[in-house]
Short mmCIF file of C-alpha atoms and ligand atoms in Angstrom, two decimals:
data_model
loop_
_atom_site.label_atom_id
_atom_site.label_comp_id
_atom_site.label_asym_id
_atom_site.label_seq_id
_atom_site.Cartn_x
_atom_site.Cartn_y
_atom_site.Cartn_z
CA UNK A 1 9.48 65.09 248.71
CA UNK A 2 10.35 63.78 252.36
CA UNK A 3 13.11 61.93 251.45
CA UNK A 4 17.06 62.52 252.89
CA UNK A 5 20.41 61.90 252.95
CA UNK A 6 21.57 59.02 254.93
CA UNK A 7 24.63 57.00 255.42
CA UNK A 8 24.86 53.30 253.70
CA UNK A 9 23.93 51.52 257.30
CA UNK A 10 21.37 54.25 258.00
CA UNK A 11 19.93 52.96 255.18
CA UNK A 12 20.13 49.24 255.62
CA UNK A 13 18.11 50.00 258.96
CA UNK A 14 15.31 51.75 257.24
CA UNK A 15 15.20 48.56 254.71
CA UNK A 16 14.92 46.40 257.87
CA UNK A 17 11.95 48.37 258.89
CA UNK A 18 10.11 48.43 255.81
CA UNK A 19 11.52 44.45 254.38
CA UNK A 20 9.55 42.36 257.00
CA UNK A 21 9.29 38.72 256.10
CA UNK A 22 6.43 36.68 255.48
CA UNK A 23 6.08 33.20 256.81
CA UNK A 24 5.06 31.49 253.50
CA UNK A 25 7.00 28.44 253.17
CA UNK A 26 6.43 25.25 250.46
CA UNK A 27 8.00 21.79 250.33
CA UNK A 28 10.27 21.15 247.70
CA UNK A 29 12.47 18.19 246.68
CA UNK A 30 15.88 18.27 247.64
CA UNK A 31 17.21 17.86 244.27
CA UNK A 32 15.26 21.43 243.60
CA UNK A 33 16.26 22.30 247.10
CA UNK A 34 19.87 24.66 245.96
CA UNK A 35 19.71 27.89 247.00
CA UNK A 36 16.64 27.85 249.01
CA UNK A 37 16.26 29.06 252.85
CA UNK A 38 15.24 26.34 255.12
CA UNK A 39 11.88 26.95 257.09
CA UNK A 40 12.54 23.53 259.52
CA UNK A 41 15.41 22.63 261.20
CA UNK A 42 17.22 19.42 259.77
CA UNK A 43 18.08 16.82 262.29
CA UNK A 44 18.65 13.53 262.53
CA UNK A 45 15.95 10.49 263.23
CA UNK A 46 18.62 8.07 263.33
CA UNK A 47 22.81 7.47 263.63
CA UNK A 48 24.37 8.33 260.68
CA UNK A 49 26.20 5.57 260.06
CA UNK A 50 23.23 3.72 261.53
CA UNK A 51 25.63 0.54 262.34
CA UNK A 52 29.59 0.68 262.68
CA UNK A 53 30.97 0.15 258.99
CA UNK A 54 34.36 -0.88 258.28
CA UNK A 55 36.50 1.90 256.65
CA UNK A 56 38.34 -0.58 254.15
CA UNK A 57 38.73 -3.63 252.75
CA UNK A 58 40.16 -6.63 254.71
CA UNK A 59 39.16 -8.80 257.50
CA UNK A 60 37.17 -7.65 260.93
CA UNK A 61 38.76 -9.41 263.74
CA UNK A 62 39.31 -8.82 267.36
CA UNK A 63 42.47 -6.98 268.81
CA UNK A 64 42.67 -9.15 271.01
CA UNK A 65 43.73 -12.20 268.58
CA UNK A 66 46.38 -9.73 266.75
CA UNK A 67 48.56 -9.15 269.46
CA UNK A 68 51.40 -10.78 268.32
CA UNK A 69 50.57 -10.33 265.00
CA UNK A 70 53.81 -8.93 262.78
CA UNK A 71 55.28 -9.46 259.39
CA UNK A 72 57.74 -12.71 260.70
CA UNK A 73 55.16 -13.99 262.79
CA UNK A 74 51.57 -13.88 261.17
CA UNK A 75 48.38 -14.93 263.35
CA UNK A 76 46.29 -17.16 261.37
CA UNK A 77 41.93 -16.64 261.92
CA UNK A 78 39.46 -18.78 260.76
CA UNK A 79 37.34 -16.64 257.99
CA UNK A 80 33.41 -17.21 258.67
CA UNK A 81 31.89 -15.11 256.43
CA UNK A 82 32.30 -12.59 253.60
CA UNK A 83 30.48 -9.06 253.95
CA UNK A 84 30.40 -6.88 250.84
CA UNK A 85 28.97 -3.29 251.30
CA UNK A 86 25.01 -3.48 251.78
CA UNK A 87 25.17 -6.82 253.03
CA UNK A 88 24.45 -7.80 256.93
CA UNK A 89 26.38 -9.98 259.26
CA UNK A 90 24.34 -13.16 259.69
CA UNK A 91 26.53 -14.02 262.91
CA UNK A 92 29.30 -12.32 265.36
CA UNK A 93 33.08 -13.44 265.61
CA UNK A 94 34.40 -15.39 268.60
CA UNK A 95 38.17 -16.37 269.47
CA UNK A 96 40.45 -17.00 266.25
CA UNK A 97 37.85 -15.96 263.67
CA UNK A 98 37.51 -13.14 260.89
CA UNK A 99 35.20 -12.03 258.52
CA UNK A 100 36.01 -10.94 255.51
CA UNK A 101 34.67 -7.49 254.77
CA UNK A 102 34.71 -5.15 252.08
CA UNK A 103 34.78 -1.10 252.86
CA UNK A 104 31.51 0.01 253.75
CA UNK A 105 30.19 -3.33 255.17
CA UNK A 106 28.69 -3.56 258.58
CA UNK A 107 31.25 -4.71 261.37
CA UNK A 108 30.32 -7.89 262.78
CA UNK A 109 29.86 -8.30 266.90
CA UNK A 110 32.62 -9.29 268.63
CA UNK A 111 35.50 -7.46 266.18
CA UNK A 112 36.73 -4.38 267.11
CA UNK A 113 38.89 -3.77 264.33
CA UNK A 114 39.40 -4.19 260.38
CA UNK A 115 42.74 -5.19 259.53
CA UNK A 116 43.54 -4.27 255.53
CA UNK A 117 43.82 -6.43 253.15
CA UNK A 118 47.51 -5.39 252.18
CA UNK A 119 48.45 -6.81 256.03
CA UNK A 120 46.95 -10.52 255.50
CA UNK A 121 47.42 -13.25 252.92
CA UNK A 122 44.11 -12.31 251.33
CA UNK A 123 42.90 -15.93 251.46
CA UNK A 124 39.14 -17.00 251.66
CA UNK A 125 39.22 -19.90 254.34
CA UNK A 126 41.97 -19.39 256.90
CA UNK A 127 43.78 -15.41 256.83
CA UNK A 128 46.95 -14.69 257.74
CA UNK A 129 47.23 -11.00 259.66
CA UNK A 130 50.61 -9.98 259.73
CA UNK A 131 50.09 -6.54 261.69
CA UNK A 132 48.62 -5.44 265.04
CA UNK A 133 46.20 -3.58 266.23
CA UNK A 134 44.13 -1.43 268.53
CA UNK A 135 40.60 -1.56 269.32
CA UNK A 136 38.86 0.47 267.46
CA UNK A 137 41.33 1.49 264.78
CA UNK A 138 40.22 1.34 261.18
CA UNK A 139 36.29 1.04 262.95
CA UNK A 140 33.30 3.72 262.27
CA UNK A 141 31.46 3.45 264.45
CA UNK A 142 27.50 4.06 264.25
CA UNK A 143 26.61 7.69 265.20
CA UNK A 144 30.52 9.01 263.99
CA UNK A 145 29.04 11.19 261.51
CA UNK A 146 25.84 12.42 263.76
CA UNK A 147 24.01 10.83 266.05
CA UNK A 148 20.02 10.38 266.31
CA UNK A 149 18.48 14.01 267.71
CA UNK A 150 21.58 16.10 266.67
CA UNK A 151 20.64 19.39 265.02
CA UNK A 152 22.42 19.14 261.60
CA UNK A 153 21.01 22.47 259.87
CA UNK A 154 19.41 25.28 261.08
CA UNK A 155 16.44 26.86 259.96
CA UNK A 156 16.86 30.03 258.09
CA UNK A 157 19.79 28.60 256.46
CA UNK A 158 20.93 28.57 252.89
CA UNK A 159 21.02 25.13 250.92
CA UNK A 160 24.50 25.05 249.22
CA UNK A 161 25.19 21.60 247.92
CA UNK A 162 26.90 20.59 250.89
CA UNK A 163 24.00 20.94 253.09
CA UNK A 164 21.78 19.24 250.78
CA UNK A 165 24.47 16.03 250.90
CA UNK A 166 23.95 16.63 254.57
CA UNK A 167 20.09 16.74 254.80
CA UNK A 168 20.16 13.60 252.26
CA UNK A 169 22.70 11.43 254.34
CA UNK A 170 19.97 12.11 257.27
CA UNK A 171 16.96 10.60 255.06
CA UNK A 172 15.13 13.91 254.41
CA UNK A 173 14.26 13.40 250.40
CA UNK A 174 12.19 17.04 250.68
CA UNK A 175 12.23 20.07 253.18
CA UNK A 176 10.12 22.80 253.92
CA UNK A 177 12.15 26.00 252.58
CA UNK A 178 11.00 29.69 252.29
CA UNK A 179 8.87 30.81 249.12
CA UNK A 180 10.99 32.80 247.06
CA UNK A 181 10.97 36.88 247.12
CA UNK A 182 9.20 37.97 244.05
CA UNK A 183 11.45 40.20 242.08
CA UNK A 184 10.85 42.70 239.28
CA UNK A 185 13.91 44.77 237.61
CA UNK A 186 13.58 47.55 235.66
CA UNK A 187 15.75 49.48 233.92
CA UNK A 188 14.81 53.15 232.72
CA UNK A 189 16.41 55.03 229.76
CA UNK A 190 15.31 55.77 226.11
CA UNK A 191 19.12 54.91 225.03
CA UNK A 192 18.87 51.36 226.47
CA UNK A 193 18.58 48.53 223.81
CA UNK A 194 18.11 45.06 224.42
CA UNK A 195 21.50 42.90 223.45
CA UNK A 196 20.29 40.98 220.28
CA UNK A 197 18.86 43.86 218.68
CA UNK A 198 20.53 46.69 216.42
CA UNK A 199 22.04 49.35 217.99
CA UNK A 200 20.97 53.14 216.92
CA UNK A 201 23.16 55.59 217.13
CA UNK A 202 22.91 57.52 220.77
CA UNK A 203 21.96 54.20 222.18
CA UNK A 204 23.83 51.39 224.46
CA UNK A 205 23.18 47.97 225.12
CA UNK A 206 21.36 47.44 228.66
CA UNK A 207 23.68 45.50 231.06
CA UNK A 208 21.97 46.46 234.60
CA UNK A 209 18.43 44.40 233.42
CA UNK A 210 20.69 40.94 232.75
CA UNK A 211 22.96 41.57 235.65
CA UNK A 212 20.46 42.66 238.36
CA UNK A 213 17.76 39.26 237.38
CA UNK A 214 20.88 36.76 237.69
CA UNK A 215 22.53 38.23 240.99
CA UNK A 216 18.39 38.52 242.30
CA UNK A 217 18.38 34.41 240.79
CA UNK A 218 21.65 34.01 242.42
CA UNK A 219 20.25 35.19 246.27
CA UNK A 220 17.35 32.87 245.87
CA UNK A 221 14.56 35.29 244.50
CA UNK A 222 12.41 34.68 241.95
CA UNK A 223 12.23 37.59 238.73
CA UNK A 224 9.05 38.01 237.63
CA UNK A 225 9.21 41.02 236.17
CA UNK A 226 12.07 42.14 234.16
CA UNK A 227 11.92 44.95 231.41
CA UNK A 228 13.10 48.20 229.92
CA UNK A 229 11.22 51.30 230.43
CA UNK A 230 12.08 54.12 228.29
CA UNK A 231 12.19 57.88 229.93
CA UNK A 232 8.44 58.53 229.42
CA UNK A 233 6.21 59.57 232.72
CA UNK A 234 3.23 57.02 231.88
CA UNK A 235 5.32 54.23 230.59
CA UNK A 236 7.36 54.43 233.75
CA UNK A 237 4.14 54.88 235.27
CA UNK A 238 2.07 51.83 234.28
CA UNK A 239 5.58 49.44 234.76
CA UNK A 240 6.15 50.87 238.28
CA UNK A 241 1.96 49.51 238.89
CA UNK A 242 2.49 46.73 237.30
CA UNK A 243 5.68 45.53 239.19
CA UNK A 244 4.53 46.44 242.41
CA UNK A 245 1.69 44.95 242.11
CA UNK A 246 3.46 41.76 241.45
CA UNK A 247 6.61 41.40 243.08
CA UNK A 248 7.77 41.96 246.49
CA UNK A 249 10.70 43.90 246.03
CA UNK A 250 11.22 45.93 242.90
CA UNK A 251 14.94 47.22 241.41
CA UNK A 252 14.73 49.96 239.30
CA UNK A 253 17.65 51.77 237.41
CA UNK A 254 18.44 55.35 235.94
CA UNK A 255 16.70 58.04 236.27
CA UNK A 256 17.05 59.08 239.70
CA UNK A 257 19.26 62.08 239.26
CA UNK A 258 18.57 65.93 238.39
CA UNK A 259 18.87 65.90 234.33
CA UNK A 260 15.55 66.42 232.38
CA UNK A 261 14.28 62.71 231.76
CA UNK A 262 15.26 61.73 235.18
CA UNK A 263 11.56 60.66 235.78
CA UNK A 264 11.51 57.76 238.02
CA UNK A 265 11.14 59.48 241.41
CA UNK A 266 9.03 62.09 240.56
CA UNK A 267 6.86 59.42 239.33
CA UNK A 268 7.22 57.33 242.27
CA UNK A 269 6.17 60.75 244.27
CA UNK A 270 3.15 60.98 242.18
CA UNK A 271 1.93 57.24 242.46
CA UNK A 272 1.89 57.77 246.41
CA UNK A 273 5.54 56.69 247.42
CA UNK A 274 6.46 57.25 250.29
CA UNK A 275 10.72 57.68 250.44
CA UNK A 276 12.96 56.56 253.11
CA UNK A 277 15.35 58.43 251.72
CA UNK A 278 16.94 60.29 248.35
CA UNK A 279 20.34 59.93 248.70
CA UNK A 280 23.34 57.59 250.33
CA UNK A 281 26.44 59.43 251.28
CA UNK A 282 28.27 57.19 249.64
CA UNK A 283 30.56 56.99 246.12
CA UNK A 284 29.28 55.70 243.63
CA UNK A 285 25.68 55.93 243.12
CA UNK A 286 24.66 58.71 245.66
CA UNK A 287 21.67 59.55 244.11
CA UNK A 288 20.11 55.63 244.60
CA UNK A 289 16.66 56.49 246.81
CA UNK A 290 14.39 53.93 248.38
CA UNK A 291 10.66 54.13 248.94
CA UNK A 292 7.64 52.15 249.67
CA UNK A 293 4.84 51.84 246.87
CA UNK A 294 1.86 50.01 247.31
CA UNK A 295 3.21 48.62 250.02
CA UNK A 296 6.23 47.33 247.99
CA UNK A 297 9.61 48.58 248.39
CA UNK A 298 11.28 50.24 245.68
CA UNK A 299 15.01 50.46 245.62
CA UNK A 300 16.11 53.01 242.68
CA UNK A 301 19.73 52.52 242.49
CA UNK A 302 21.43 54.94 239.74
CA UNK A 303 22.05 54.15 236.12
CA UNK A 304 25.78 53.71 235.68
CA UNK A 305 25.98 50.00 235.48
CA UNK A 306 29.04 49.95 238.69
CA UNK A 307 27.16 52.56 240.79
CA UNK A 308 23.77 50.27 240.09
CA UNK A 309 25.97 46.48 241.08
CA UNK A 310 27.64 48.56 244.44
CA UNK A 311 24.03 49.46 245.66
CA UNK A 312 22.37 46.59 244.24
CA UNK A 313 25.02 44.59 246.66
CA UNK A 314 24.92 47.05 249.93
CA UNK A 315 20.95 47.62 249.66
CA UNK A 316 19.00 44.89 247.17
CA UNK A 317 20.94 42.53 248.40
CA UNK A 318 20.14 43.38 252.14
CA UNK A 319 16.30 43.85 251.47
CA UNK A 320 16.31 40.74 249.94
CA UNK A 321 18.17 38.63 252.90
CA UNK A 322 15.79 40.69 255.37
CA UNK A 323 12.40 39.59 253.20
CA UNK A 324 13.50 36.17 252.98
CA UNK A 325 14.93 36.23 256.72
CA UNK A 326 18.61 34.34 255.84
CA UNK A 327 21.33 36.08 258.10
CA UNK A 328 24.10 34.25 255.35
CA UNK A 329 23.02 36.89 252.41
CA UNK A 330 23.60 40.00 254.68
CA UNK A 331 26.21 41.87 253.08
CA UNK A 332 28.97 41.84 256.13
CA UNK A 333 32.10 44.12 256.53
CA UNK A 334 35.55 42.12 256.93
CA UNK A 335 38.67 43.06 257.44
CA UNK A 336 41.53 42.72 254.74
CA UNK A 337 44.75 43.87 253.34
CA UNK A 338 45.08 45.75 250.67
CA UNK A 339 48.24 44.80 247.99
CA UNK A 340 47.40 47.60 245.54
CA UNK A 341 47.53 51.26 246.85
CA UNK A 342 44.65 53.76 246.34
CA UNK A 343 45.89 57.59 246.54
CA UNK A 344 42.21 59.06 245.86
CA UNK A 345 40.50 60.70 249.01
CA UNK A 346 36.85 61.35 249.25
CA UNK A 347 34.52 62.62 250.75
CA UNK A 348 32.06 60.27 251.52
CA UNK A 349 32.81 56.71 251.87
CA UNK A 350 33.76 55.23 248.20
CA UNK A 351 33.38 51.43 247.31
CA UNK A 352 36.00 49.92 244.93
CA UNK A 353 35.88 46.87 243.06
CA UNK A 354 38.40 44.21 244.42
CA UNK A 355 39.71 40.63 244.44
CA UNK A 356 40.53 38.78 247.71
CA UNK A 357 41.87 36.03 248.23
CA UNK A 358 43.05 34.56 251.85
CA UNK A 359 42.62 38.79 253.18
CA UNK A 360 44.65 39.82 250.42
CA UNK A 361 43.08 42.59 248.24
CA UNK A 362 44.01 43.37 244.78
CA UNK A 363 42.57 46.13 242.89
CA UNK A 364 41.99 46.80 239.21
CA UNK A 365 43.87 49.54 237.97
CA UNK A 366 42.59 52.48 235.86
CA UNK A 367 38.94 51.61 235.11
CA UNK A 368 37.66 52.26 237.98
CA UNK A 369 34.55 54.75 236.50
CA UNK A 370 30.97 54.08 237.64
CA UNK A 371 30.02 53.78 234.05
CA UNK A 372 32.66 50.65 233.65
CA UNK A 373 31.05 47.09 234.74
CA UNK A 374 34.36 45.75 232.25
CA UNK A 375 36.96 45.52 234.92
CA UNK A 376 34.68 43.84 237.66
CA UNK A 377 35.25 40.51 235.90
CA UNK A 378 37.15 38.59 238.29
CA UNK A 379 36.03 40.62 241.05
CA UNK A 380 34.20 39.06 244.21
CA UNK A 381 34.47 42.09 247.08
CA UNK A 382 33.59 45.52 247.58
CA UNK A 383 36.33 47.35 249.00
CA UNK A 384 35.28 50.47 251.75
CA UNK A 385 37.11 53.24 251.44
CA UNK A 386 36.11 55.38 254.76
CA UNK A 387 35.54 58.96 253.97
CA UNK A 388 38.71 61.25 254.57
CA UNK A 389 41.17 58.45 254.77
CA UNK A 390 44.27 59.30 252.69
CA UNK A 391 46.17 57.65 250.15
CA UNK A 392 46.25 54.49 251.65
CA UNK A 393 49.33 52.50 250.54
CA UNK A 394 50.09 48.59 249.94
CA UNK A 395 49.70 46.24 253.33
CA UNK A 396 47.28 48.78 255.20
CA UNK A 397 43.67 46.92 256.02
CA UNK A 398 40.68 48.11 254.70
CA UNK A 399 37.09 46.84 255.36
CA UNK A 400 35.61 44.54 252.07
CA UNK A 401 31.96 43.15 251.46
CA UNK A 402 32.27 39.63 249.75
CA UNK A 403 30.11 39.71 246.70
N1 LIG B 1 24.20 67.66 237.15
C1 LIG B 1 24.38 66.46 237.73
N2 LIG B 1 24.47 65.40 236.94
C2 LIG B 1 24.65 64.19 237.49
C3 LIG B 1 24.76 64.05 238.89
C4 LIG B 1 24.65 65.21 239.68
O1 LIG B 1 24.72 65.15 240.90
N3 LIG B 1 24.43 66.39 239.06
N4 LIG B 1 25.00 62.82 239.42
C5 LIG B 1 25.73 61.91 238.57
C6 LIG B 1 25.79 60.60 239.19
S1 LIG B 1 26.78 60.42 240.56
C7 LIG B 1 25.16 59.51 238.66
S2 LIG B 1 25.43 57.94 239.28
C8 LIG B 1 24.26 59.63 237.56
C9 LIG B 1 22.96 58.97 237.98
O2 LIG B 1 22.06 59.21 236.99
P1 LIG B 1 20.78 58.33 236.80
O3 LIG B 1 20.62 57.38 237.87
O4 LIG B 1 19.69 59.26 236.53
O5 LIG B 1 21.16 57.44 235.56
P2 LIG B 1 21.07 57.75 234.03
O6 LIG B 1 21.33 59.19 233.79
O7 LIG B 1 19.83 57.16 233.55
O8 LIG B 1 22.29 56.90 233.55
C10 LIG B 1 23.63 57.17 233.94
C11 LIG B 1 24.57 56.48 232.94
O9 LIG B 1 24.43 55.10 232.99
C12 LIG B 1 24.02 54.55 231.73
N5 LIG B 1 23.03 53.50 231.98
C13 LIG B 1 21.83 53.71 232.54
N6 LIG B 1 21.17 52.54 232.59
C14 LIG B 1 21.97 51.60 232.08
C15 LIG B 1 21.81 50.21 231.85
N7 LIG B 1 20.68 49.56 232.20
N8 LIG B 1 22.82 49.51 231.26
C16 LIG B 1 23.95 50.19 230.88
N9 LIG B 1 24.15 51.51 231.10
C17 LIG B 1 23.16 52.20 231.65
C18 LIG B 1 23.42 55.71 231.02
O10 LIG B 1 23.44 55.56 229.63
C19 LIG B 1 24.29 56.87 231.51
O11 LIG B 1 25.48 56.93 230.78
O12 LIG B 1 23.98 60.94 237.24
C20 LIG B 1 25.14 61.81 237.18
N10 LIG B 1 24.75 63.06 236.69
O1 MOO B 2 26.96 57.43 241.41
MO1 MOO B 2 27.66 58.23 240.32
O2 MOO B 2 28.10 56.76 239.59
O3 MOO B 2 28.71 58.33 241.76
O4 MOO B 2 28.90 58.79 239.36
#
């Protein structure tokens, strides 16, 4: 085999290589828009608000006429008209008049500023305003969100729902995004049974299959392909076709280590695969290997369900963000504190599960095993422990990879 050893970023940059991204886009509807990676830039074909709104309910007046407005010594306007939200003003204000205006209206010409209702009389016909005011407070103006020709979204970006309130408030009611990455997932192992069925004894209930498809749902990809192989050369054989044949990136699990059924690479090696590498000199899941089949790359990340969610984070997850060519997925190193000491050293670098929250790093103690997804509940980083570093105590920084 002409795989290696390499280090985790070694091996991101021989993913890059291999993970180019198509340029196959679709239109879809913004309400099926979440999650998607925008192929057009959003901007805006007209002021957002497109006319200057009033930002509560009272009466639109000019400054000017308010001067000597106060509580002992109200100004009484003239009330012209009465705007509700949606409405338009049918005429402008002169000297001594108001409109009446609800929040949301359109600001006549000629006011400059809405005085709340709280500071007037409330009446219909003639107001008394018993505050003053400058021009232009309590006024939107058109354009104060964005104005026409601003660039409100870039392309390659993720649609969370804020950006979709964003690309709605500028009119857009679809947008060209990205077609998905075809996934397949599958997990190898003749003690692997599927939840729902009855356990025999030697065997465990698969947790990599569920938990790989949802986080490869969560990054935007589409699984089209998710099953359980057991440890059988042509079974493995025919599923390894079969998924790379339809799916642009394909996750396996198990079987990538030295014991007798550990099939998956040799039959990888067989089919034609060609490896970037065997091994990441990292803890845990060294022995996760990567390799190209068909054309399709092949991440084998190990069987223990923590060593399979570490690599499935450091290497799926980059493949993925480099097929569908969104910078916001790339798993990024930041820096934090760590409130829970960790006295183990190691060789290579080791990942630990973590919670952060503003920098702060807490750690779960004891079950810390590869073979224990359990005590990842909770958890949202990765916490890098460099190689050689030594009992590192409470308050020292560590890098962490939000998950
Ligand atoms: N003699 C050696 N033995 C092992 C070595 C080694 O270097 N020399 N490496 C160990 C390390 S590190 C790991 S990690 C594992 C990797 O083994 P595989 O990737 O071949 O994984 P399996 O043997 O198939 O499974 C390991 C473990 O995880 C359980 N498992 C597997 N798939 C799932 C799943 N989908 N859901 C839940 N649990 C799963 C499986 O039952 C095993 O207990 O090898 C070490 N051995
Ligand atoms: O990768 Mo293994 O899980 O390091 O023990």
């Amino acid at each position: 085999m002409d795989g290696k050893t390499v280090t985790v970023n070694e091996a991101q940059e021989l993913i890059k290589k291999v993970a180019v991204r198509e340029e196959k886009t679709e239109e879809v509807s913004l309400m099926d828009a979440g999650g998607r990676i925008l192929a057009e830039e959003i901007r805006a074909w007209q002021d957002n608000p497109p006319f200057p709104k009033s930002p509560y309910d009272g009466y639109a007046v000019r400054a000017e006429d308010i001067r000597e407005a106060g509580k002992e010594t109200p100004v009484c306007l003239r009330v012209v008209e009465k705007l509700c939200a949606g409405e338009y003003p049918k005429r402008g204000i002169g000297p001594g008049e108001a409109t009446r205006i609800m929040t949301g209206a359109p600001i006549p010409n000629g006011a400059d500023t809405v005085v709340k209702q709280e500071e007037t009389d409330g009446q219909d016909r003639e107001v008394r305003i018993r505050k003053s005011q400058n021009p232009y407070e309590n006024y939107c103006p058109a354009g104060e969100d964005f104005r026409t020709g601003d660039l409100l979204i870039e392309k390659g970006t993720r649609l969370d729902a804020v950006r979709i309130g964003i690309a709605s408030a500028a009119g857009y009611h679809s947008v060209q995004v990205r077609k998905k990455v075809k996934i397949a997932v599958l997990t190898t192992g003749n003690e692997l049974c599927l939840p729902g069925r009855t356990l025999r004894p030697g065997q465990i209930y698969d947790s990599s299959l569920f938990m790989i498809a949802e986080r490869m749902r969560e990054l935007g990809g589409e699984v089209v392909l998710a099953e359980e192989v057991p440890d059988e050369e042509e079974t493995i054989r025919t599923s390894l076709r079969k998924a790379a044949g339809c799916a642009d990136l394909v996750v396996t699990t198990g079987g990538v280590s030295v014991g007798e059924k550990d099939l998956v690479k040799d039959v990888l090696q067989q089919e034609g695969a060609k490896f970037l590498f065997e091994h990441v000199l990292a803890k845990p899941g060294s022995p996760t290997a990567c390799s190209v089949l068909q054309g399709t790359l092949v991440v084998s990340l190990s069987g223990n369900p923590f060593a399979a969610a570490v690599h499935m984070e450091l290497l799926v997850r980059y493949a993925a963000a480099c097929l569908l060519g969104c910078e916001d997925l790339l798993p990024k190193e930041e820096q934090g504190i760590l409130m829970t000491a960790f006295h183990k050293t190691c060789k290579t670098d080791r990942y630990i599960r973590g919670r952060e929250e503003s920098g702060r790093i807490t750690i779960p103690q004891d079950k810390e095993k590869s073979g224990i997804l359990s005590s990842m509940n909770g958890c949202n980083c990765l916490v890098k422990i460099e190689k050689g570093r030594e009992r590192i105590e409470k308050g020292e920084q560590v890098w962490y990879i939000r998950i």
